[in-house]
Coordinates of C-alpha atoms in Angstrom, one line a residue:
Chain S
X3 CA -0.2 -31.1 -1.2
X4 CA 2.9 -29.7 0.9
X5 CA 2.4 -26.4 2.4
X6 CA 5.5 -25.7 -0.3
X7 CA 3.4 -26.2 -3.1
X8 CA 0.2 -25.2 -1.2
X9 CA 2.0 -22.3 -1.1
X10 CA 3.4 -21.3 -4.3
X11 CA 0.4 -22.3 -5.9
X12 CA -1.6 -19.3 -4.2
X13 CA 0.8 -17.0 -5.0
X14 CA 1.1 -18.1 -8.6
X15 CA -3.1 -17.5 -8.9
X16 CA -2.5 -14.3 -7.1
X17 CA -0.2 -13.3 -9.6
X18 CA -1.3 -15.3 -12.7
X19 CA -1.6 -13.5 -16.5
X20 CA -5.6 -13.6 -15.8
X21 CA -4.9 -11.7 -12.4
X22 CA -2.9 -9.5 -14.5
X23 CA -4.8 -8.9 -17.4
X24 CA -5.0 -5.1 -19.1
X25 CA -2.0 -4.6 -16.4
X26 CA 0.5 -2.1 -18.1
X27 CA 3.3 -4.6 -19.9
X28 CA 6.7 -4.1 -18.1
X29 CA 4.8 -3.8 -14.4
X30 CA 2.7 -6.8 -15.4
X31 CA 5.8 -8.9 -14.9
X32 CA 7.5 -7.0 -12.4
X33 CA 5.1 -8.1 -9.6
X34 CA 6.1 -12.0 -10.6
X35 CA 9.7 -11.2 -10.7
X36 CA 9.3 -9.6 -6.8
X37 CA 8.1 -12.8 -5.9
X38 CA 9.3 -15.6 -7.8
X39 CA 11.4 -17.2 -7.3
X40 CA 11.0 -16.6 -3.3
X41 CA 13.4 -17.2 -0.7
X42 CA 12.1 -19.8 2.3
X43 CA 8.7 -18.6 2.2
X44 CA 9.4 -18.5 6.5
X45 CA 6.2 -16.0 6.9
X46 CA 3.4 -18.0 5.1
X47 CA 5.1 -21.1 6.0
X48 CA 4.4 -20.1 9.5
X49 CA 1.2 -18.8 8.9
X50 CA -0.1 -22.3 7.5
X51 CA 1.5 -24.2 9.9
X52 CA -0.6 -22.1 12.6
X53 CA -3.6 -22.7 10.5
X54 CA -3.4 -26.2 10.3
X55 CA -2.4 -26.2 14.4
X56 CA -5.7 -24.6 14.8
X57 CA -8.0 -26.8 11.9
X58 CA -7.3 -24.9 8.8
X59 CA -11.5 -25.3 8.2
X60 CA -11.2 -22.8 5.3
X61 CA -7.9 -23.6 3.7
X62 CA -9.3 -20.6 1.1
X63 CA -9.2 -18.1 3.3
X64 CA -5.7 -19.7 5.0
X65 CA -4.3 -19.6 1.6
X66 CA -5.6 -15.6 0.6
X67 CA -3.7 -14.4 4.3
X68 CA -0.6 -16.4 3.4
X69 CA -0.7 -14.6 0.0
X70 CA -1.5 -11.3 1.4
X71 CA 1.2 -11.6 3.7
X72 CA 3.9 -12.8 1.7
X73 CA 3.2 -10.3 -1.1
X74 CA 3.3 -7.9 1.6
X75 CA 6.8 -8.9 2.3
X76 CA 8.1 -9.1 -1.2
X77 CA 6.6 -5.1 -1.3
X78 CA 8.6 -4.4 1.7
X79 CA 11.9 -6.1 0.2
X80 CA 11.1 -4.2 -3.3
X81 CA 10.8 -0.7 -1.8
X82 CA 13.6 -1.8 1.3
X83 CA 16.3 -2.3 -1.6
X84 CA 15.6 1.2 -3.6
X85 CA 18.6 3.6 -3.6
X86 CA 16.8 5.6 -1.1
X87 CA 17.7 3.0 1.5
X88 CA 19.9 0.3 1.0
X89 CA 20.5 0.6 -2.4
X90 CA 21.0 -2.8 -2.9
X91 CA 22.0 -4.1 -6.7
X92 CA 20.7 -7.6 -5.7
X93 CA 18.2 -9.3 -3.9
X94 CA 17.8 -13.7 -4.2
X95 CA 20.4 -13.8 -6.7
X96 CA 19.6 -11.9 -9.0
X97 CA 19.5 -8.0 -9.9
X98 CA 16.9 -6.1 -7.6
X99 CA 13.7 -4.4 -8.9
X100 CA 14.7 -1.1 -9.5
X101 CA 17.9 -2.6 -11.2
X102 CA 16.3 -5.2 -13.6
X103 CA 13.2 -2.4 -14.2
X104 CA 13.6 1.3 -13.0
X105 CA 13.2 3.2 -10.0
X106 CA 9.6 3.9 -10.8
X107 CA 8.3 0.8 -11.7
X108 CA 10.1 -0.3 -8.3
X109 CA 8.0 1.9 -6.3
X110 CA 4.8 1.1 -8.3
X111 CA 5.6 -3.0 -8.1
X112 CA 5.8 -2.6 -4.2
X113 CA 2.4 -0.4 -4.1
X114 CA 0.6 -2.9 -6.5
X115 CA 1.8 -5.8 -4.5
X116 CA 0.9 -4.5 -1.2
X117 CA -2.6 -3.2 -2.6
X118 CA -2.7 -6.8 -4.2
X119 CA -2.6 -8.8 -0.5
X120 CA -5.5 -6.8 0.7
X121 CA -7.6 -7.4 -2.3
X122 CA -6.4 -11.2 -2.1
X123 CA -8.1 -11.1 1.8
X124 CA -11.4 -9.0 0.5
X125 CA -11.9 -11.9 -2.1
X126 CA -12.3 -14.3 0.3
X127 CA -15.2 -12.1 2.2
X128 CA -18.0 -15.2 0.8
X129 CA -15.9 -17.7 2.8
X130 CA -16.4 -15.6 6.2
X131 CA -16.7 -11.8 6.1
X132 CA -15.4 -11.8 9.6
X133 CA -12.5 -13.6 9.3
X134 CA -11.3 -11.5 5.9
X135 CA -11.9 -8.5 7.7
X136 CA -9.9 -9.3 10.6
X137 CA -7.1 -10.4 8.4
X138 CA -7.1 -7.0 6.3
X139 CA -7.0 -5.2 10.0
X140 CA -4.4 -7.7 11.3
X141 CA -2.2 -7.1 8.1
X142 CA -2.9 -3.5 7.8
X143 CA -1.6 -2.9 11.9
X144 CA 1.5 -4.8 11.1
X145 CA 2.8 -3.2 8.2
X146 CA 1.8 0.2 8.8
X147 CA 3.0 2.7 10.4
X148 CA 2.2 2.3 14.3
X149 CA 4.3 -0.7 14.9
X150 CA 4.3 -2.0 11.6
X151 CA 6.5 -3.0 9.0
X152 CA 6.9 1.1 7.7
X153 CA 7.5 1.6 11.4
X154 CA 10.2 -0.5 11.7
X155 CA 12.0 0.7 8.3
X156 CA 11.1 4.6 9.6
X157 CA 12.9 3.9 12.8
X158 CA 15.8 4.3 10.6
X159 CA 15.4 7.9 10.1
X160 CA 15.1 9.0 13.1
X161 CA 17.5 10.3 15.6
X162 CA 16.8 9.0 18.7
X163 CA 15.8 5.0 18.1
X164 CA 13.3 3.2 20.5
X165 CA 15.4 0.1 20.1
X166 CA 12.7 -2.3 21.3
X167 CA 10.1 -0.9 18.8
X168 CA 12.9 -0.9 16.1
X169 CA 13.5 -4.8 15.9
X170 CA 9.9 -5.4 16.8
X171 CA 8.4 -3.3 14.1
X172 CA 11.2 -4.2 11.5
X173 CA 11.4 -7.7 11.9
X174 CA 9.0 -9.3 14.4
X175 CA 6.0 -7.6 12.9
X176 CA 5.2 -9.8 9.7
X177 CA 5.9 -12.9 12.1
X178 CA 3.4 -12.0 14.8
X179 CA 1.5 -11.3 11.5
X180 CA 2.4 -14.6 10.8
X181 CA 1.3 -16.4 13.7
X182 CA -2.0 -14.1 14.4
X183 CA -3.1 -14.4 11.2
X184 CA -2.9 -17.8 10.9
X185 CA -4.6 -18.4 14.3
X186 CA -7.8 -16.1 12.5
X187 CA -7.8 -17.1 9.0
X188 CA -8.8 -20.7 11.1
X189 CA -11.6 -19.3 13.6
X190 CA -9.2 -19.2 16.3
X191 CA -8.5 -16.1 18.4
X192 CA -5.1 -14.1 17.5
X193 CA -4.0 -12.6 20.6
X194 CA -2.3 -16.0 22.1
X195 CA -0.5 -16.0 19.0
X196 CA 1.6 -13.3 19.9
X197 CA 4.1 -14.2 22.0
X198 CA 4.9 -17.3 19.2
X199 CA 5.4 -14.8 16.6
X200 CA 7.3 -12.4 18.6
X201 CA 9.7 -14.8 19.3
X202 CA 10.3 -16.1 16.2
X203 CA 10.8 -12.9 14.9
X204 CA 13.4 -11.9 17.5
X205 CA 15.1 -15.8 17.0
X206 CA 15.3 -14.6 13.1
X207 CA 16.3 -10.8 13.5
X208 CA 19.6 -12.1 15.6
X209 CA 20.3 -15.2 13.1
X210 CA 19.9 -12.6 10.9
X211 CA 22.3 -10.2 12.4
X212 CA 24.6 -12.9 13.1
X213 CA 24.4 -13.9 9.4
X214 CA 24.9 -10.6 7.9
X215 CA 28.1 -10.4 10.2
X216 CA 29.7 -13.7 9.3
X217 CA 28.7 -14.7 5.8
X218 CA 30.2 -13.6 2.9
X219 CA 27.8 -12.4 -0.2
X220 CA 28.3 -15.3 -2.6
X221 CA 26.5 -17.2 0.8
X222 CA 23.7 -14.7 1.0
X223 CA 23.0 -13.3 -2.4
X224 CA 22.7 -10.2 -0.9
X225 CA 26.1 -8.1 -0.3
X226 CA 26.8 -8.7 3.3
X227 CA 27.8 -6.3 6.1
X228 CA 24.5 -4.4 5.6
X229 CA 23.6 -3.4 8.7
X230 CA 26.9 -2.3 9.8
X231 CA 27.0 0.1 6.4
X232 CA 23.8 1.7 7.1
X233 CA 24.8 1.7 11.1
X234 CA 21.8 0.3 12.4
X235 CA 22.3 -1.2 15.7
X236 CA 22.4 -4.8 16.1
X237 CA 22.2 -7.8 18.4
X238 CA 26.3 -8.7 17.4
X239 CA 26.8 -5.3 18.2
X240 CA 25.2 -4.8 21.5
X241 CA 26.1 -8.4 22.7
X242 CA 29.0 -9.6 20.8
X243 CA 28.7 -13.5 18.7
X244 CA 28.6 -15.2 21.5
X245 CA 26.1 -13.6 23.6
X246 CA 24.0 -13.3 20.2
X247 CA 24.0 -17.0 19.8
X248 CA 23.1 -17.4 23.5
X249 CA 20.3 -15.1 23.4
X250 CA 19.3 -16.8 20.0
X251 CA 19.1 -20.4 22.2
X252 CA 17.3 -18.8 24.5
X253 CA 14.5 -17.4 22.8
X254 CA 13.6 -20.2 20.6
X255 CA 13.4 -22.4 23.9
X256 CA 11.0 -19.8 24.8
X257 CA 9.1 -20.0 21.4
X258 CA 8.3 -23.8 21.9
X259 CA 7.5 -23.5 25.2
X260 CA 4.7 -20.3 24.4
X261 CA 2.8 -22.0 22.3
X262 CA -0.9 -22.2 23.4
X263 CA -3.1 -25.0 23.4
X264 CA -4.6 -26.0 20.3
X265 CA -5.5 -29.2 18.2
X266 CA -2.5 -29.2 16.7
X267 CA -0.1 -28.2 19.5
X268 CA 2.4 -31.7 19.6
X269 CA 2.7 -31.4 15.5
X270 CA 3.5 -26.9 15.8
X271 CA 5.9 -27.8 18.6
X272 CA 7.9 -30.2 16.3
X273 CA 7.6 -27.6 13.2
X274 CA 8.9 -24.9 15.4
X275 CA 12.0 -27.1 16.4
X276 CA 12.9 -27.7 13.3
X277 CA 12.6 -24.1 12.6
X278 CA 14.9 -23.3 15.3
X279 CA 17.3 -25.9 14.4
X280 CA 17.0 -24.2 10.7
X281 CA 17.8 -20.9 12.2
X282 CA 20.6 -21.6 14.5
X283 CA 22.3 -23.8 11.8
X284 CA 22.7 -20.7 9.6
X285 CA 25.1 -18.8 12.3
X286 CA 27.1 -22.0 12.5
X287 CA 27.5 -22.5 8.8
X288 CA 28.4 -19.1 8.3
X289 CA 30.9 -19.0 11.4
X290 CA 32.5 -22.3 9.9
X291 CA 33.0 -21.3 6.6
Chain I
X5 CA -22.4 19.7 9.5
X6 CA -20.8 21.5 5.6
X7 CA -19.5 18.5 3.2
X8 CA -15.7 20.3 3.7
X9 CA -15.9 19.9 7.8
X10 CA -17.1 16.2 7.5
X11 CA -14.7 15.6 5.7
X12 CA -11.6 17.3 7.0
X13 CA -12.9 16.0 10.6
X14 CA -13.2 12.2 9.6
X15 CA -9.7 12.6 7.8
X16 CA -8.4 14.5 11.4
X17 CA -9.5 11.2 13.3
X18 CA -8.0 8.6 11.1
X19 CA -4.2 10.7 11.9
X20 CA -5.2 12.1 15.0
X21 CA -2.4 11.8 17.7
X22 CA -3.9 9.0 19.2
X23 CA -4.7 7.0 15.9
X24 CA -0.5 7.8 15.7
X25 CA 0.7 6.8 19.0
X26 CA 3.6 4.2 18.9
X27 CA 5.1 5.5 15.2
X28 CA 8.3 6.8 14.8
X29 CA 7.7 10.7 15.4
X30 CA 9.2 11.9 12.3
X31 CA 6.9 9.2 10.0
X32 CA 4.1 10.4 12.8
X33 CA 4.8 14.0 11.7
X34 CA 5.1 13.2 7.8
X35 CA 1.5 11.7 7.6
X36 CA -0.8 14.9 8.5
X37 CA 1.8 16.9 6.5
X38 CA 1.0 14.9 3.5
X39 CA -2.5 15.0 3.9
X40 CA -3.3 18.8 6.0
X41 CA -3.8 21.3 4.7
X42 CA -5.7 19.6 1.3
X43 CA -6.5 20.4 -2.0
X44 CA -10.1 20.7 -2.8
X45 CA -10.7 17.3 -1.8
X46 CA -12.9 17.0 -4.7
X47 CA -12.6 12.9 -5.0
X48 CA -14.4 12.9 -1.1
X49 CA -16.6 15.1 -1.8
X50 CA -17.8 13.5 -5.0
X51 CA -18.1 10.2 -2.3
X52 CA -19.8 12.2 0.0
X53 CA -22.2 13.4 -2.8
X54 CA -22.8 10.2 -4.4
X55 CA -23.5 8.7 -1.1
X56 CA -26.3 11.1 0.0
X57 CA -27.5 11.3 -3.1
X58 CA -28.6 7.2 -2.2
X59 CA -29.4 8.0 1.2
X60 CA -26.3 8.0 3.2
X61 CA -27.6 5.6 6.1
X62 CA -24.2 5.0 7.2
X63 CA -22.7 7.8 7.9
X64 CA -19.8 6.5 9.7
X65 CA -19.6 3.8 6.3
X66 CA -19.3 6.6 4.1
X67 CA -16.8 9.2 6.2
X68 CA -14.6 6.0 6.5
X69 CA -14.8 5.6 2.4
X70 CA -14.0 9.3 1.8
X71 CA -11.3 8.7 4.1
X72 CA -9.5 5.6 2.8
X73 CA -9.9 7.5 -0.9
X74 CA -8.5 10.8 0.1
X75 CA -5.5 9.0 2.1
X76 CA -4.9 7.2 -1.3
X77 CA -5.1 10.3 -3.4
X78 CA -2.2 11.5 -0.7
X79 CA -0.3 8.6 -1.3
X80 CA -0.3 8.8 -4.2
X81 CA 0.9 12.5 -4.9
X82 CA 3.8 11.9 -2.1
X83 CA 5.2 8.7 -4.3
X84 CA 4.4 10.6 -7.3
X85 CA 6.4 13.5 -6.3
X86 CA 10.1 11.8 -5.8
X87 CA 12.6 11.9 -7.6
X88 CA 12.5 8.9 -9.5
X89 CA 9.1 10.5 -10.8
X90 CA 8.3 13.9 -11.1
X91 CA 11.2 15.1 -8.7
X92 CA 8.6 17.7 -7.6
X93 CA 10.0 20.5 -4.9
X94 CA 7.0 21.8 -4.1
X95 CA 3.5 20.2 -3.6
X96 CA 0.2 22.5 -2.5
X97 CA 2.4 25.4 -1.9
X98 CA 4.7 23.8 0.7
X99 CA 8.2 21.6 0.3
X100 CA 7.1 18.1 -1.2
X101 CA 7.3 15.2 1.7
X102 CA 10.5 14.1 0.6
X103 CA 11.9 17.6 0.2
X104 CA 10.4 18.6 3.9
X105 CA 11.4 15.1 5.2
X106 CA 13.6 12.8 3.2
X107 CA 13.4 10.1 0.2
X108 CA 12.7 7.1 2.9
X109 CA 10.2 9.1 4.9
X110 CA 8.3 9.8 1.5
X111 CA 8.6 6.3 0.1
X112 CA 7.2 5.1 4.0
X113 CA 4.4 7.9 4.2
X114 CA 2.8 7.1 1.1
X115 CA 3.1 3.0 2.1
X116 CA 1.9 4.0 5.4
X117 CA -1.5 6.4 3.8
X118 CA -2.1 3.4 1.9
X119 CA -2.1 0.8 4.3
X120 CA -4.1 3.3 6.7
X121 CA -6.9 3.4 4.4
X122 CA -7.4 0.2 4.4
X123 CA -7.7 -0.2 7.7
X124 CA -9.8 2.6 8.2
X125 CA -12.1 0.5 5.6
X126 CA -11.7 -3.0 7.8
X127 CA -12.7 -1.1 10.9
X128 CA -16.3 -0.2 9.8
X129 CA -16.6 -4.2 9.7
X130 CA -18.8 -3.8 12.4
X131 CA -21.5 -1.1 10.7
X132 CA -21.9 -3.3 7.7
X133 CA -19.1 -6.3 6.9
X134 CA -20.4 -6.5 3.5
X135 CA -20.2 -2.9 2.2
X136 CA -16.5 -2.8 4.5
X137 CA -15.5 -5.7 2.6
X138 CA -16.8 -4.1 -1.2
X139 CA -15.0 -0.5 -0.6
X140 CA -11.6 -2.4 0.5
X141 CA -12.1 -4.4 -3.2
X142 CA -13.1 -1.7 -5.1
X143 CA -10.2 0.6 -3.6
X144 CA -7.8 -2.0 -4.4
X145 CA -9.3 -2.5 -7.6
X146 CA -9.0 0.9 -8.6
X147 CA -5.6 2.0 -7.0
X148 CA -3.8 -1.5 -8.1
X149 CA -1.5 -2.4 -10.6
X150 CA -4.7 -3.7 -13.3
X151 CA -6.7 -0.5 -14.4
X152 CA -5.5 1.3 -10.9
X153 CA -3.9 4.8 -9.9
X154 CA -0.5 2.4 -9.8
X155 CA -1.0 1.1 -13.6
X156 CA -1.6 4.6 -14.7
X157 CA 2.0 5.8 -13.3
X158 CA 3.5 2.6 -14.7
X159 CA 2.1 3.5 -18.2
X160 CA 5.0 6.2 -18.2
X161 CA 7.3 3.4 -18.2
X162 CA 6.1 1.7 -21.0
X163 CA 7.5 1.8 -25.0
X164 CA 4.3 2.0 -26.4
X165 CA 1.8 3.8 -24.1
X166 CA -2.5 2.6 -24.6
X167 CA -3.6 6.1 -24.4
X168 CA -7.2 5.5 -23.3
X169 CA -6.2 3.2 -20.4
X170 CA -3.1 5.4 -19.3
X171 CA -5.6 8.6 -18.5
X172 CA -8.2 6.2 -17.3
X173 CA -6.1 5.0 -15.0
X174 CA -4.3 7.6 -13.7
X175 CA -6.7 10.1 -13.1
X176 CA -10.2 8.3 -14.1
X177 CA -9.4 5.7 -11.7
X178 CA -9.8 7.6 -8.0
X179 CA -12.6 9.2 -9.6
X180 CA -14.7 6.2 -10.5
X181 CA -13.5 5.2 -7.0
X182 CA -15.2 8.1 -5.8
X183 CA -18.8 7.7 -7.4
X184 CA -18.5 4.1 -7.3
X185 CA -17.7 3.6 -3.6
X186 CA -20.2 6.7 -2.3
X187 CA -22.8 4.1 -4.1
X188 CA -21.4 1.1 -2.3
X189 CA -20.9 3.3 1.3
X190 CA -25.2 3.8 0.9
X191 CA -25.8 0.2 0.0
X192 CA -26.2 1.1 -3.6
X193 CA -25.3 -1.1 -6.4
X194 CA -21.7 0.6 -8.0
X195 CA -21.9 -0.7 -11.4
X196 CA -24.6 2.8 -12.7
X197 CA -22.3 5.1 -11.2
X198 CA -19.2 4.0 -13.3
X199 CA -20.0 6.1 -16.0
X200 CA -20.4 9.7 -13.8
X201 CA -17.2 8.7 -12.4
X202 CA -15.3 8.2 -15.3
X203 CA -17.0 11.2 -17.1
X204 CA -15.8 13.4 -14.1
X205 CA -12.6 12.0 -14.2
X206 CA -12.4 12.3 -18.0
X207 CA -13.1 16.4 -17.8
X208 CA -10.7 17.3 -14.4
X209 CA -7.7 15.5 -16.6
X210 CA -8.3 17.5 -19.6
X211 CA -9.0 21.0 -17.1
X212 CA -5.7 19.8 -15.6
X213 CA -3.7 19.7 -19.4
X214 CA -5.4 23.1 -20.1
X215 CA -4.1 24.3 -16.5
X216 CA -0.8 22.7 -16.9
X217 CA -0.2 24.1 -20.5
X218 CA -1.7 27.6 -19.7
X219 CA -1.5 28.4 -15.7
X220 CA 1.8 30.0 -14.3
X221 CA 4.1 28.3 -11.2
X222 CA 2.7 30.6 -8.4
X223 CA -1.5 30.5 -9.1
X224 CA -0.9 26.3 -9.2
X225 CA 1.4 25.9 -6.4
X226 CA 3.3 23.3 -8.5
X227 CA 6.0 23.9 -11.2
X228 CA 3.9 24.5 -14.1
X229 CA 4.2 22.2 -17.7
X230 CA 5.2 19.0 -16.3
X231 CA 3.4 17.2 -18.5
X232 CA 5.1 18.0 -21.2
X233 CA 8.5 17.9 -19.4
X234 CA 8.2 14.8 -18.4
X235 CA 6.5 14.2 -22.2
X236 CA 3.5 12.8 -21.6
X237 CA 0.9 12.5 -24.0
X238 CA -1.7 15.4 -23.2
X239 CA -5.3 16.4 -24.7
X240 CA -4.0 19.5 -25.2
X241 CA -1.3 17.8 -27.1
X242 CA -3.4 15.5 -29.3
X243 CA -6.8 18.1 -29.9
X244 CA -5.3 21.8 -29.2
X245 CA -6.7 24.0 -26.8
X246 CA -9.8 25.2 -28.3
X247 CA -10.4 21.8 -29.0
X248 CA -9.3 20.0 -26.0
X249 CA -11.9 22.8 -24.1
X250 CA -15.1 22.0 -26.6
X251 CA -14.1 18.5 -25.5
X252 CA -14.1 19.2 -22.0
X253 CA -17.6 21.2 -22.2
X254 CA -19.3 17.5 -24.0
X255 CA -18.1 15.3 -21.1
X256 CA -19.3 17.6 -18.6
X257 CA -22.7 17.9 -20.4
X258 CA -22.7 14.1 -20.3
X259 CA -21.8 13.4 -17.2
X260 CA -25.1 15.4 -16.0
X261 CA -27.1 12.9 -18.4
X262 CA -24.8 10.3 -16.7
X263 CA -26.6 10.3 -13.0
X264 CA -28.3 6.9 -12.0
X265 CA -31.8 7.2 -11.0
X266 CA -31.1 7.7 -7.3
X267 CA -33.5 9.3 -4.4
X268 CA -31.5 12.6 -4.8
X269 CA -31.0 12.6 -8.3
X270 CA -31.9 15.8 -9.3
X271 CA -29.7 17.5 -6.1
X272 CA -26.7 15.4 -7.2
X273 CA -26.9 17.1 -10.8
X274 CA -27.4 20.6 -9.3
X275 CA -24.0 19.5 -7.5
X276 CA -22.0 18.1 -10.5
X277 CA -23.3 21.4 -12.8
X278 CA -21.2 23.6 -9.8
X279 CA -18.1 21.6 -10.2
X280 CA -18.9 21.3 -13.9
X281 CA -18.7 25.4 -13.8
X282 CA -15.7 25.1 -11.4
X283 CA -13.5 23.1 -13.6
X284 CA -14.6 25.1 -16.5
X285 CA -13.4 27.9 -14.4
X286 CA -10.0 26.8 -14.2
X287 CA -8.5 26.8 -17.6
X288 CA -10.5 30.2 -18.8
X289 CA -8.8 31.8 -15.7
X290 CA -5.9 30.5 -16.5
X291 CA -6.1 31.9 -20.2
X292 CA -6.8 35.5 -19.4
X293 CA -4.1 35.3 -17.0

């Protein structure tokens, strides 16, 4: 099976009409319209990856933390697009939650799919209780609110910015959740993970930033020029396009090179290349067209 | 050590300013202030109850379930309070989170509660990994989108409303939390506690339609007849007020008979007849007022 369909095949059972059974009506398919159809999947795509680097002896439990994440995700993107912050009309192509639904069954969809991801990881407690609670504290620290995911978003409100904790918290968190919970949801220990996900995270926050700068919407499905709307600083900003791209080349040099030693370290180092090649190619498509 | 001070104490450690370090200050500020000062905490102190009532052999097990309830319960009255819901100004007696803070800082708090409950939960790993691992379940269980707090608020946003599972899940469901998980906290089996919690549950949501059709503004501390504002279906509604109180004295009497065989049985019912008279309390006040 690819780690694709590996993939969407978890979060389909996560998410299936069994899953969702005597689940009110309209938020019983709001959850699968969060998360289907998804966008590149980068977090759990990761997250396997590592897994596999490191054995992947309990794909089950490798599976439930690349759910877990990637539902968290979709919550974060649900609640991140409410009027209350970027009041964004569309989100993959197609009308965001609160637009397609309401604003209440927005907020409710990105609760029930958070709650969902932990409840994915306690499932999997017969496999190894240790390992599923690990991932619940791994998950829980990166999306909360001391360096987490809510973190990042809440840097946004306040007036003086810790710009370092911004992009880490926003961005890098659910890829150092990516990488450190792969590592554990295979045995292996999390904390020489870090670095990996940290700098895959910062690689994708510029592309990022040098996407929402150069693309137009039609590219994105997302209107573009976000960032600069809501005036959040950026990479482009501080550094300009070129010195972005730069930075970009240099950090995923640095990505390859801090990956630690483990089984499957030759096959992660050619999967993370391609990664960066994926990444960097988005800046240059958008800067060309 | 009282019930209230455990309580209040275990909740103080899990948002203490260390537990806090590295958030944004505002979202840092925002999380006591959604939790401090508290209701009656009556869903932790039904934990707390339930747990001693089956020998409370881990403490630390069962102040960490208390906590991860009550942060939910806060959560959840911070999401349920914006605008897109209630639009509530005022909340225990204070500015609501969003009307003290702002509409992101609300939707991030109650995220961030959420999230911190569950890692309170993953952090008594250690104590016991087995009863960590069946609180995180039964808390996601019971706050999710299937038969959870979340399903109960999405009922509102469904055409045709199932009565029963609408109250069961928006108020029963925290409160079979909190008899179910003070089993599980003490190593008991949850399944014979259901009904106490549901029972419990059943009577405070009828107390609080009597309240909210009889009690003025100031004695509640929140605008008074939002149910019916917002025109929800209400006992009061459906049986009248005499009726909707004779109804409210049989669940109570049946929530007595209710009590699993436990080693302090006949304390626990002593316990549930003074909140039995408590919530009774409520609506006749209200009616001579």
């Amino acid at each position: 099976m690819s780690m694709d369909t590996r993939i969407e095949t978890a979060l389909k059972n996560a998410l299936s009409t069994e899953a969702l059974a005597d689940c009110p009506p309209r938020l019983a398919t709001s959850l699968p319209y969060a998360v289907f159809p998804g966008g590149a999947r980068i977090r759990p795509t990761i997250l396997l990856s590592v897994a596999m680097a490191c054995g992947d002896d309990m794909p089950a439990v490798t599976d439930a933390a690349a759910v877990a994440l990637e539902l968290m995700h979709c919550a974060s993107l649900v609640h991140d697009d409410l009027p209350a912050f970027d009041d964004a009309d569309i989100r993959r192509g197609k009308p965001s939650l609160h637009k397609a639904y309401n604003e209440p069954l927005a907020v409710l969809a990105g609760d029930s799919l958070l709650i969902r991801g932990f409840e994915v990881l306690a499932a999997v407690g017969p496999h190894s209780p240790d390992r599923a609670l690990k991932l619940i504290a791994k998950l829980g620290q990166l999306s909360g609110a001391c360096g987490g995911i809510c973190a990042g978003q809440a840097w946004e409100s306040e007036e003086k910015v810790d710009l370092a904790a911004y992009h880490q918290s926003k961005t890098g968190a659910l890829f150092i959740a990516a990488t450190q919970m792969g590592a554990i949801a295979a045995g292996a220990e999390p904390e020489p993970w870090f670095d990996l996900g940290m700098r895959i995270g910062s690689a994708f926050q510029i592309a990022d930033d040098l996407k929402d700068a150069l693309v137009s919407a039609e590219v994105m499905g997302k209107p573009a020029g976000q960032d600069s709307t809501h005036q959040r600083p950026t990479a482009v900003q501080t550094m300009g396009i070129a010195g972005a791209t730069k930075h970009l080349q240099d950090i995923l040099a640095g990505a390859i090179a801090s990956i630690p030693s483990c089984p499957g370290e030759a096959k992660l180092a050619q999967l993370v290349q391609l990664y960066a090649q994926k990444i960097m190619d988005i800046p240059a498509a958008a800067d060309r067209s």
